[in-house]
CSV table of C-alpha atoms and ligand atoms in Angstrom, one decimal:
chain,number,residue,atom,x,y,z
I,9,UNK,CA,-17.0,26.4,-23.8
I,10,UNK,CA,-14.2,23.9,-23.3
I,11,UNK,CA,-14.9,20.8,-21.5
I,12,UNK,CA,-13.7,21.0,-17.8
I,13,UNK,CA,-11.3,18.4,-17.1
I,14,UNK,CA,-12.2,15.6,-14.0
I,15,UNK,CA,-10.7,15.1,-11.0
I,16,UNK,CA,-11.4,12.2,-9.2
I,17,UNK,CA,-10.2,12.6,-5.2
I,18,UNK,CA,-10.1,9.0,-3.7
I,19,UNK,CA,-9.6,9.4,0.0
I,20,UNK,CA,-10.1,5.9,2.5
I,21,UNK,CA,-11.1,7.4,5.9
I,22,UNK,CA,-10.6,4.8,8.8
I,23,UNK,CA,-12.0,6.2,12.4
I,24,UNK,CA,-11.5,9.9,10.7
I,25,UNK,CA,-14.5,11.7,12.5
I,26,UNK,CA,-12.2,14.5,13.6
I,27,UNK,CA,-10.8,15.7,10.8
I,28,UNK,CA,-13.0,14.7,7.9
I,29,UNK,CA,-14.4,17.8,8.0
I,30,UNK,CA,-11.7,20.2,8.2
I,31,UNK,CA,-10.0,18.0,5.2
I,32,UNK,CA,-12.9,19.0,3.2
I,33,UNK,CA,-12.8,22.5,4.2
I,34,UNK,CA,-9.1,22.5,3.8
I,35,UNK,CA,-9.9,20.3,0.4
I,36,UNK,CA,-12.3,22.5,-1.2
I,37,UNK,CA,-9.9,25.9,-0.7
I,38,UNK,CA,-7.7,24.7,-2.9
I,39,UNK,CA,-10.0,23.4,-5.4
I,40,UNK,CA,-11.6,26.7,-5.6
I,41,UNK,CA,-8.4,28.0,-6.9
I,42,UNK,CA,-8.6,25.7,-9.7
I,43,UNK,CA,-11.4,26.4,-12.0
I,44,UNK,CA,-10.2,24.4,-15.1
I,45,UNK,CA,-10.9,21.3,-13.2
I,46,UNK,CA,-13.7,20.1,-12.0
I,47,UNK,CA,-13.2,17.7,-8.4
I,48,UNK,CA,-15.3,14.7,-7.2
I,49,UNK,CA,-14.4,13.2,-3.8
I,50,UNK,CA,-14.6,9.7,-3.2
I,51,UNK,CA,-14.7,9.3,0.5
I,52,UNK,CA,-14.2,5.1,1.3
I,53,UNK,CA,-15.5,4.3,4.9
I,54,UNK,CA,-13.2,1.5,5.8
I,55,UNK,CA,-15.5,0.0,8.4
I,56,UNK,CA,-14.6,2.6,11.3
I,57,UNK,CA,-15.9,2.2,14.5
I,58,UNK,CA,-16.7,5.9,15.6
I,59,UNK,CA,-18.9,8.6,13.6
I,60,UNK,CA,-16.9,8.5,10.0
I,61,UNK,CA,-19.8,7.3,8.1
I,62,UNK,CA,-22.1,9.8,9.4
I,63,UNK,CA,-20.1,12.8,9.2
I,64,UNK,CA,-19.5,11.5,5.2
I,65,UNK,CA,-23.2,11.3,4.7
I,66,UNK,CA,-23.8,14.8,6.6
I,67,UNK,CA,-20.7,16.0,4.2
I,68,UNK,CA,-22.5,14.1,0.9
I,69,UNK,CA,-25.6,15.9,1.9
I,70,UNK,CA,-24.0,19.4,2.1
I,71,UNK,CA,-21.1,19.1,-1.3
I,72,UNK,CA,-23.2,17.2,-4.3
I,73,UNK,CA,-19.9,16.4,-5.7
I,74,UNK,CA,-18.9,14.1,-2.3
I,75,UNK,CA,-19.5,10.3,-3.3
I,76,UNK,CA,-18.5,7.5,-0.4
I,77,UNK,CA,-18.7,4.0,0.0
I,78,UNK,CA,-19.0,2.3,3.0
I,79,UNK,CA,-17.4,-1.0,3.7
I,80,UNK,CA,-19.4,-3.7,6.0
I,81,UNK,CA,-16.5,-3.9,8.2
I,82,UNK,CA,-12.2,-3.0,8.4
I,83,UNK,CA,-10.8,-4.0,5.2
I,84,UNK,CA,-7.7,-2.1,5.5
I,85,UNK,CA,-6.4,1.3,3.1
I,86,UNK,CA,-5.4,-1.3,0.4
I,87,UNK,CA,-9.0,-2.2,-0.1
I,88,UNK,CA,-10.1,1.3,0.4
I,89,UNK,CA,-8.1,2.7,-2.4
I,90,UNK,CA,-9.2,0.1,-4.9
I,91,UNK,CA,-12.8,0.4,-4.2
I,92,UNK,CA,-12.1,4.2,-4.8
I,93,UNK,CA,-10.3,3.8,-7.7
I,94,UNK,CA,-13.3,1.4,-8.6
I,95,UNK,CA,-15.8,3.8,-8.4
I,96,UNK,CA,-13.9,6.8,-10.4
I,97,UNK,CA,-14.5,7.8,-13.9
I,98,UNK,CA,-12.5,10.8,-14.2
I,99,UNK,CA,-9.7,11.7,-16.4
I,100,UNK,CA,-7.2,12.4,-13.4
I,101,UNK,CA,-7.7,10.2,-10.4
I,102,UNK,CA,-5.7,11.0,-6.9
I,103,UNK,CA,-5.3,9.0,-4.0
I,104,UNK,CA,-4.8,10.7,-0.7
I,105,UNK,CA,-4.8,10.4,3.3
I,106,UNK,CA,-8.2,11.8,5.1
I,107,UNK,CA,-5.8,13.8,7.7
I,108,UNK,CA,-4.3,16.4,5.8
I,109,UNK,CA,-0.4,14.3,6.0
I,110,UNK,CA,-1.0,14.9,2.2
I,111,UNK,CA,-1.9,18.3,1.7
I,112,UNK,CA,-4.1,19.3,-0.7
I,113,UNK,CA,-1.9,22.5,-1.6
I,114,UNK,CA,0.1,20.1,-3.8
I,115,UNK,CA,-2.3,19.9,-6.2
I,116,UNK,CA,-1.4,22.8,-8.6
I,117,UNK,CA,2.2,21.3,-9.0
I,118,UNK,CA,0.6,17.7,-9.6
I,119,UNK,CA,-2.1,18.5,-12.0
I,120,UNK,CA,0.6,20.8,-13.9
I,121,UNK,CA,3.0,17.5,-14.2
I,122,UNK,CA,0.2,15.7,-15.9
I,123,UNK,CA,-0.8,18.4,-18.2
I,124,UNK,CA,2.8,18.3,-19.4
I,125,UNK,CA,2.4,14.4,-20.1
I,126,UNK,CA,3.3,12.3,-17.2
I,127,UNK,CA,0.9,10.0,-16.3
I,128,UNK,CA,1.4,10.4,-12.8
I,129,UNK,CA,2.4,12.8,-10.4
I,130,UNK,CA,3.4,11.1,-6.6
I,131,UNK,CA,4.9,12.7,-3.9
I,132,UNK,CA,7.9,11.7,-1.5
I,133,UNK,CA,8.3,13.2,2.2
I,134,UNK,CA,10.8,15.7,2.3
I,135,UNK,CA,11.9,16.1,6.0
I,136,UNK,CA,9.5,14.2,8.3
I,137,UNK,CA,9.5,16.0,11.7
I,138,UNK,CA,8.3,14.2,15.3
I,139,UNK,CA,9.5,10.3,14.2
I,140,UNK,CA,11.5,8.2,16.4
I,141,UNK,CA,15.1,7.4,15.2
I,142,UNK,CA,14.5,3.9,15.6
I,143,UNK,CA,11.1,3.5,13.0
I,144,UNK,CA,13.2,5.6,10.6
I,145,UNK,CA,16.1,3.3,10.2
I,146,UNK,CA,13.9,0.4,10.1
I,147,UNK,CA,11.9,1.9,6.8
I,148,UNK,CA,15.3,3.1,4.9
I,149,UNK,CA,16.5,-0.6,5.5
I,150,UNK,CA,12.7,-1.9,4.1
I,151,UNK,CA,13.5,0.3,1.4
I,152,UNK,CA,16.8,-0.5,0.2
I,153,UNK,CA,15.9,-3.9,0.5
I,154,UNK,CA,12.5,-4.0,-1.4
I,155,UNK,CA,14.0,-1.7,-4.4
I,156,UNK,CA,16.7,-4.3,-4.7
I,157,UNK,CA,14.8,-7.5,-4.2
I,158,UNK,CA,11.7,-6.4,-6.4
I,159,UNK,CA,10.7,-5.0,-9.6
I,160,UNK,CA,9.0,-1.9,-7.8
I,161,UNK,CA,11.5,0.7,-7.8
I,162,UNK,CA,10.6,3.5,-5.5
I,163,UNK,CA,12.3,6.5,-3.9
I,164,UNK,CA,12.8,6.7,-0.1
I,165,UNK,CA,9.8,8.5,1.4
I,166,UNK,CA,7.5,7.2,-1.6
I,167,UNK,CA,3.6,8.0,-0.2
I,168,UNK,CA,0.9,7.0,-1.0
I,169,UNK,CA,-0.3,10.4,-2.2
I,170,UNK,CA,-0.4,10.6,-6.2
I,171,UNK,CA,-2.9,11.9,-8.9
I,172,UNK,CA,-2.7,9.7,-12.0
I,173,UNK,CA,-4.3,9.8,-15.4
I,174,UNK,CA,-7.4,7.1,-16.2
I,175,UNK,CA,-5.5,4.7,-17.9
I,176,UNK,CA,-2.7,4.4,-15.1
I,177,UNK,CA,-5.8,4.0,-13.0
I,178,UNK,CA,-7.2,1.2,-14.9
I,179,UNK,CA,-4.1,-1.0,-15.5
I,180,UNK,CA,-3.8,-0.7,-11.5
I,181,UNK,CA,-7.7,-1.9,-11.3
I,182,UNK,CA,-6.4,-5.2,-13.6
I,183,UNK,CA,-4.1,-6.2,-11.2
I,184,UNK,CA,-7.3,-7.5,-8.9
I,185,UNK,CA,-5.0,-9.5,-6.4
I,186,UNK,CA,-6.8,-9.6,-3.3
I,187,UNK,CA,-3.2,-8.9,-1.0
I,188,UNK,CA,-2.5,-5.5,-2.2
I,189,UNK,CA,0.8,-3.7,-1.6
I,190,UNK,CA,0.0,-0.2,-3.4
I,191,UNK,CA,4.0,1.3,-3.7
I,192,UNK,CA,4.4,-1.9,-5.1
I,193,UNK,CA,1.4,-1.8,-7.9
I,194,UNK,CA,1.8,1.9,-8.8
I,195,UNK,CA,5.4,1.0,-9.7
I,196,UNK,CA,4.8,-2.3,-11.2
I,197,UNK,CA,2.4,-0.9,-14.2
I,198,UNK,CA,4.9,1.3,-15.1
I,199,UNK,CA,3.9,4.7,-17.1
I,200,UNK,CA,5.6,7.9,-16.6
I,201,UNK,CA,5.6,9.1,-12.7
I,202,UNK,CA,7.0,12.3,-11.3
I,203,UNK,CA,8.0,13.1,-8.1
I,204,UNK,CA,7.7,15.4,-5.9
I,205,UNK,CA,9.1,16.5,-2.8
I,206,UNK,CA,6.5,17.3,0.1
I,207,UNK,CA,7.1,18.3,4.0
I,208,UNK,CA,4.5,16.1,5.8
I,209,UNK,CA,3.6,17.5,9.2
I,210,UNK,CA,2.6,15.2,12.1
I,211,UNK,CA,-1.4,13.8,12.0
I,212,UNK,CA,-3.4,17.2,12.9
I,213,UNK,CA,-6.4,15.0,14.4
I,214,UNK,CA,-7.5,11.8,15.1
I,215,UNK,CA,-4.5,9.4,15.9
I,216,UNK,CA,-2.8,6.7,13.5
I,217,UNK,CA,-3.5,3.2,13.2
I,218,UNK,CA,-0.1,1.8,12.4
I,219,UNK,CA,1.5,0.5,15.5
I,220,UNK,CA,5.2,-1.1,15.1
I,221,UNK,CA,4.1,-4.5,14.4
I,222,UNK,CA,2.1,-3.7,11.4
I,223,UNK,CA,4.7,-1.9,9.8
I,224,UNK,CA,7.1,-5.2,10.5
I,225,UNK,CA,3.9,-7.1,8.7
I,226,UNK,CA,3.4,-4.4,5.6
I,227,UNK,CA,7.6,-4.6,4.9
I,228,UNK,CA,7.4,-8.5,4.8
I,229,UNK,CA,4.2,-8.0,2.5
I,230,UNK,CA,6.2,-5.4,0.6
I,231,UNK,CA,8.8,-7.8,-0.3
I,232,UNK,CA,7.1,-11.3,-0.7
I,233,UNK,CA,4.0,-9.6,-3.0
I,234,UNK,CA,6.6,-8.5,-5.8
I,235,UNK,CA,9.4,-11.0,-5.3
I,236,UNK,CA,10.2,-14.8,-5.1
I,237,UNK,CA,13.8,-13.8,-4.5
I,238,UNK,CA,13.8,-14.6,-0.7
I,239,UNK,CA,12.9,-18.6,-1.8
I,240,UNK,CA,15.6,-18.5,-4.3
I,241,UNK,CA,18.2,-16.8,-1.3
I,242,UNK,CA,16.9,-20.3,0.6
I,243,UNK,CA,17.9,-22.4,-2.4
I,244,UNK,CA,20.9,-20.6,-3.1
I,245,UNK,CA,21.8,-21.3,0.8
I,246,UNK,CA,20.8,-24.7,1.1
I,247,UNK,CA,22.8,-25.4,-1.8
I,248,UNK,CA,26.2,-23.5,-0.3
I,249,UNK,CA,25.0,-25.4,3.0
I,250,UNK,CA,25.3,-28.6,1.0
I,251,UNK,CA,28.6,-28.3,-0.5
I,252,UNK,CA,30.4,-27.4,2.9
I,253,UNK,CA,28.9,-30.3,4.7
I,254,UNK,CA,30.1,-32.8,1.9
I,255,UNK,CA,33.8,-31.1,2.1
I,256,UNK,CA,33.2,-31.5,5.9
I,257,UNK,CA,32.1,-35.1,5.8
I,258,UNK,CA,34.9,-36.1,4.0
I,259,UNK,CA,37.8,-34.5,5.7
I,260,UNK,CA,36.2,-36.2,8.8
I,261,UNK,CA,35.7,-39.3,7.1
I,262,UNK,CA,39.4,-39.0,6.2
I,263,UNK,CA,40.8,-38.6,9.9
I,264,UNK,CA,38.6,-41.5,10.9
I,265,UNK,CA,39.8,-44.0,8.0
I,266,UNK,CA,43.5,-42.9,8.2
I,267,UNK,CA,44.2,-41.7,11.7
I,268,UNK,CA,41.7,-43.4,14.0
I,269,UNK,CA,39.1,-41.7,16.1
I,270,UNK,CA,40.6,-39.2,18.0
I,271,UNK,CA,38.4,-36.7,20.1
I,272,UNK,CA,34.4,-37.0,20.5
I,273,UNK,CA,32.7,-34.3,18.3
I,274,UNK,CA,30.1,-32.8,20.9
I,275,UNK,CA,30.7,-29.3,19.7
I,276,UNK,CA,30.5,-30.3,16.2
I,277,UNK,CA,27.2,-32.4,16.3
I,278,UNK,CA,25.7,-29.5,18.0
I,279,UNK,CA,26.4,-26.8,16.4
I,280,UNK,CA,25.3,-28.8,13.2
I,281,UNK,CA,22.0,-29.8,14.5
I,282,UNK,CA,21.0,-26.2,15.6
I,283,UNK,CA,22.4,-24.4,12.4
I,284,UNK,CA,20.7,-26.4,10.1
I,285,UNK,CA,18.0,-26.3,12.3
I,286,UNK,CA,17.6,-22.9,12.2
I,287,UNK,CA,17.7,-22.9,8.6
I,288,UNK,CA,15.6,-25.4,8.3
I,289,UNK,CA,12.5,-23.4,10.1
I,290,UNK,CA,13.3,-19.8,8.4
I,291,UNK,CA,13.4,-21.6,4.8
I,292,UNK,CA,9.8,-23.6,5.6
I,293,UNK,CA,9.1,-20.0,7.4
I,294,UNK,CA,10.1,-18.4,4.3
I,295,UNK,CA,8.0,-21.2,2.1
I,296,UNK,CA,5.2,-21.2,4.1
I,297,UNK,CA,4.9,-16.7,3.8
I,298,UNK,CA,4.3,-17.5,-0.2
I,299,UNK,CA,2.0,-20.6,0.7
I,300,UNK,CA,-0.3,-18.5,3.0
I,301,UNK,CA,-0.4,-15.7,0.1
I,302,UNK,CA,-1.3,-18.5,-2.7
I,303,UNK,CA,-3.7,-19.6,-0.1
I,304,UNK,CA,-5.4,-16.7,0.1
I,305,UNK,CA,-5.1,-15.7,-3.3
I,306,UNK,CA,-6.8,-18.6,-4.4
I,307,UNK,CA,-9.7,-18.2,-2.6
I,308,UNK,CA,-10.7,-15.3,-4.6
I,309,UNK,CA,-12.9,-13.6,-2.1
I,310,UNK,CA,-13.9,-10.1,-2.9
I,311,UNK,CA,-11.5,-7.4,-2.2
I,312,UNK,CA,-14.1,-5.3,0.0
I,313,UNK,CA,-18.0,-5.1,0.6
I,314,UNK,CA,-20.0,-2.3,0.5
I,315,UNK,CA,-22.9,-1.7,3.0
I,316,UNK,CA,-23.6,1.5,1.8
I,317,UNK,CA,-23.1,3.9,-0.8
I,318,UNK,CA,-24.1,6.9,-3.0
I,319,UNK,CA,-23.2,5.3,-5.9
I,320,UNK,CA,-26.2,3.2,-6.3
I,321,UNK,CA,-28.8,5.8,-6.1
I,322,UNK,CA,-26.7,7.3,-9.5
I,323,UNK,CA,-26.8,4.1,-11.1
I,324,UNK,CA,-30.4,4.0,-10.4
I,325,UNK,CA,-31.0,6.9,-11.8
I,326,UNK,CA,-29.3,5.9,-14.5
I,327,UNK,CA,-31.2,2.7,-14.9
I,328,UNK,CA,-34.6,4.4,-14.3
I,329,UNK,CA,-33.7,6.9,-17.4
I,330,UNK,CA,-33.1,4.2,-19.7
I,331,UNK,CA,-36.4,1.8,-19.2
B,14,LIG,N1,-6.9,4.0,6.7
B,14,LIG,C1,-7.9,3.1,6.2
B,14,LIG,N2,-8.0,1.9,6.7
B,14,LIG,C2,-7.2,1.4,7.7
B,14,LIG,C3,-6.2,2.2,8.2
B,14,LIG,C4,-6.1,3.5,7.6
B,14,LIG,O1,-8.7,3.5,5.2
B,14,LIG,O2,-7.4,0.3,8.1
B,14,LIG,C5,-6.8,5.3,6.1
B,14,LIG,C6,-6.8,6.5,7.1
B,14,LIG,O3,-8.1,6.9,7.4
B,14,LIG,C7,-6.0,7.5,6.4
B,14,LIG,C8,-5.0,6.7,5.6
B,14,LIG,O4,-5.6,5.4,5.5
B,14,LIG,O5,-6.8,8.3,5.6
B,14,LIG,C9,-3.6,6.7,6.3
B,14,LIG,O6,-3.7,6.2,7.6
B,14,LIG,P1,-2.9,6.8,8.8
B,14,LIG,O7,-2.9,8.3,8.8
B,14,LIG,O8,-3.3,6.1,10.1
B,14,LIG,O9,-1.4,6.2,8.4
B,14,LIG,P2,0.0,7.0,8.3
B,14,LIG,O10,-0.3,8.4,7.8
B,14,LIG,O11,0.6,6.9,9.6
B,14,LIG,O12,0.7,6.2,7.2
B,15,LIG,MG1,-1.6,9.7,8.3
């Protein structure tokens, strides 16, 4: 008999107690119609505050091939997705959404693109119904403006919804900085990734934690994780700020020599002041945005904790069979 191949599913469930369930139903459908693989979930309690972690336990109980990890508090998908991707020892590893945005159906046409060598398969929304005009032009800005300020290169509508082959996972798992911006990793490491066009649907169940705010927070980290080109834009303006002044200073210094004082420069003084100002605080702004992320970098705290898990009680095993 040939060897099945492995499919790791890594899925980071935040307050997903409605629909954990019925993504496992869902899930499992489509599995079924796959016999050559064989698929392992790796559900990743992200420290939710409702009934998550007990619904994955019930579900753990039920499926033997659901594993989960559950974090001792919110560390945010980032985190979730790495501890997943931690955990997994399959061939093919996918990351996806608990609530169904990234349908499972996909599967056939990803697992197909790896089989005919990519290393990774990712998927793109199509048409996304039910979002405001307003967030829409704000992410096809964040995306031109990423792709051209930093080495990840994705397409518009890039998800975070991919199955990738075990050495794509692992070179992500070296890169163990503990501010995470995932579009950005997957397309740093490089390797061979196919995409695919998918019609995401509005959330079935539960309700989405991204509020405007965080989105304005994740574009910022977007840019500043993969780039230093907004503190070279600040040197490059401070130096064209620079040069004008000094033409300015002397064509003043000029009319004073030569023709006398002649009107008091109120509008002139002002103007200066608040301009540079200005620049001033976004350049220390725009300094201090790296700072902070060195800061924390630096530190090198853990990525996540884990509270509980099924992991261990393998590993045990494990450890139990060889003394
Ligand atoms: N998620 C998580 N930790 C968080 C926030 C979200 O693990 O702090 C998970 C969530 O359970 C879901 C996925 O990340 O599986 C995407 O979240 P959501 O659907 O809220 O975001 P959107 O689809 O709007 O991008
Ligand atoms: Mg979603």
């Amino acid at each position: 008999m040939i060897q099945k191949k492995t499919v790791d599913l890594v899925v980071p469930c935040y307050n997903e107690e409605e629909g954990l369930e019925v993504f496992v139903t869902e899930t499992n459908k489509v599995i079924d119609t796959l016999p050559a693989y064989s698929f392992r979930y790796i559900l990743v309690n992200d420290g939710s505050r409702d009934k998550t972690y007990i619904i994955m336990k019930r579900l753990a109980e039920r499926f033997s091939n659901i594993k989960y990890i559950s974090f001792s508090r919110n560390f945010g998908k980032e985190a979730a997705m790495y501890a997943g991707l931690q955990h997994s020892s399959a061939d093919y590893v996918a990351v996806m959404d608990a609530d169904l945005q990234h349908p499972p159906s996909a599967f056939p046409e990803m697992l197909s693109a790896l089989e005919e060598g990519y290393d990774c398969c990712a998927a793109k929304r199509g048409a996304r119904k039910g979002e405001s005009v307003f967030r829409g032009a704000f992410s096809k800005l964040f995306f031109k403006l990423s792709n051209k300020l930093t080495d990840a290169k994705n397409p518009y509508g890039a998800m975070d919804y991919r199955i990738m082959t075990r050495q794509m996972a692992d070179s992500i798992l070296e890169l163990s900085e503990v501010q995470r911006f995932s579009k950005g990793i997957f397309s740093w490491v490089g390797f061979n990734t196919k995409w695919i066009s998918i019609d995401t649907v509005d959330r079935q169940l539960g309700q989405t934690t991204w509020k405007f705010s965080s989105l304005f927070k994740y574009a910022i980290d977007g840019i500043t994780c993969f780039s230093v080109a907004p503190l070279r834009f600040t040197a490059i303006m401070g130096a064209v700020i620079f040069f004008v002044s000094l033409i300015y200073i002397m064509i003043t210094l000029i009319q004073t020599l030569f023709f006398g004082i002649t009107t008091p420069g109120y509008v002139t003084t002002l103007c200066a002041v608040l301009f540079l100002g200005g620049i001033t605080e976004m350049s220390i702004g725009i300094l201090g945005e790296y700072i902070g992320k060195i800061y924390m970098e630096a530190k090198n705290r853990p990525i996540y904790i884990t509270k509980f898990s099924n992991f261990e009680e393998e590993n045990n095993k494990e450890s139990e069979e060889k003394s």
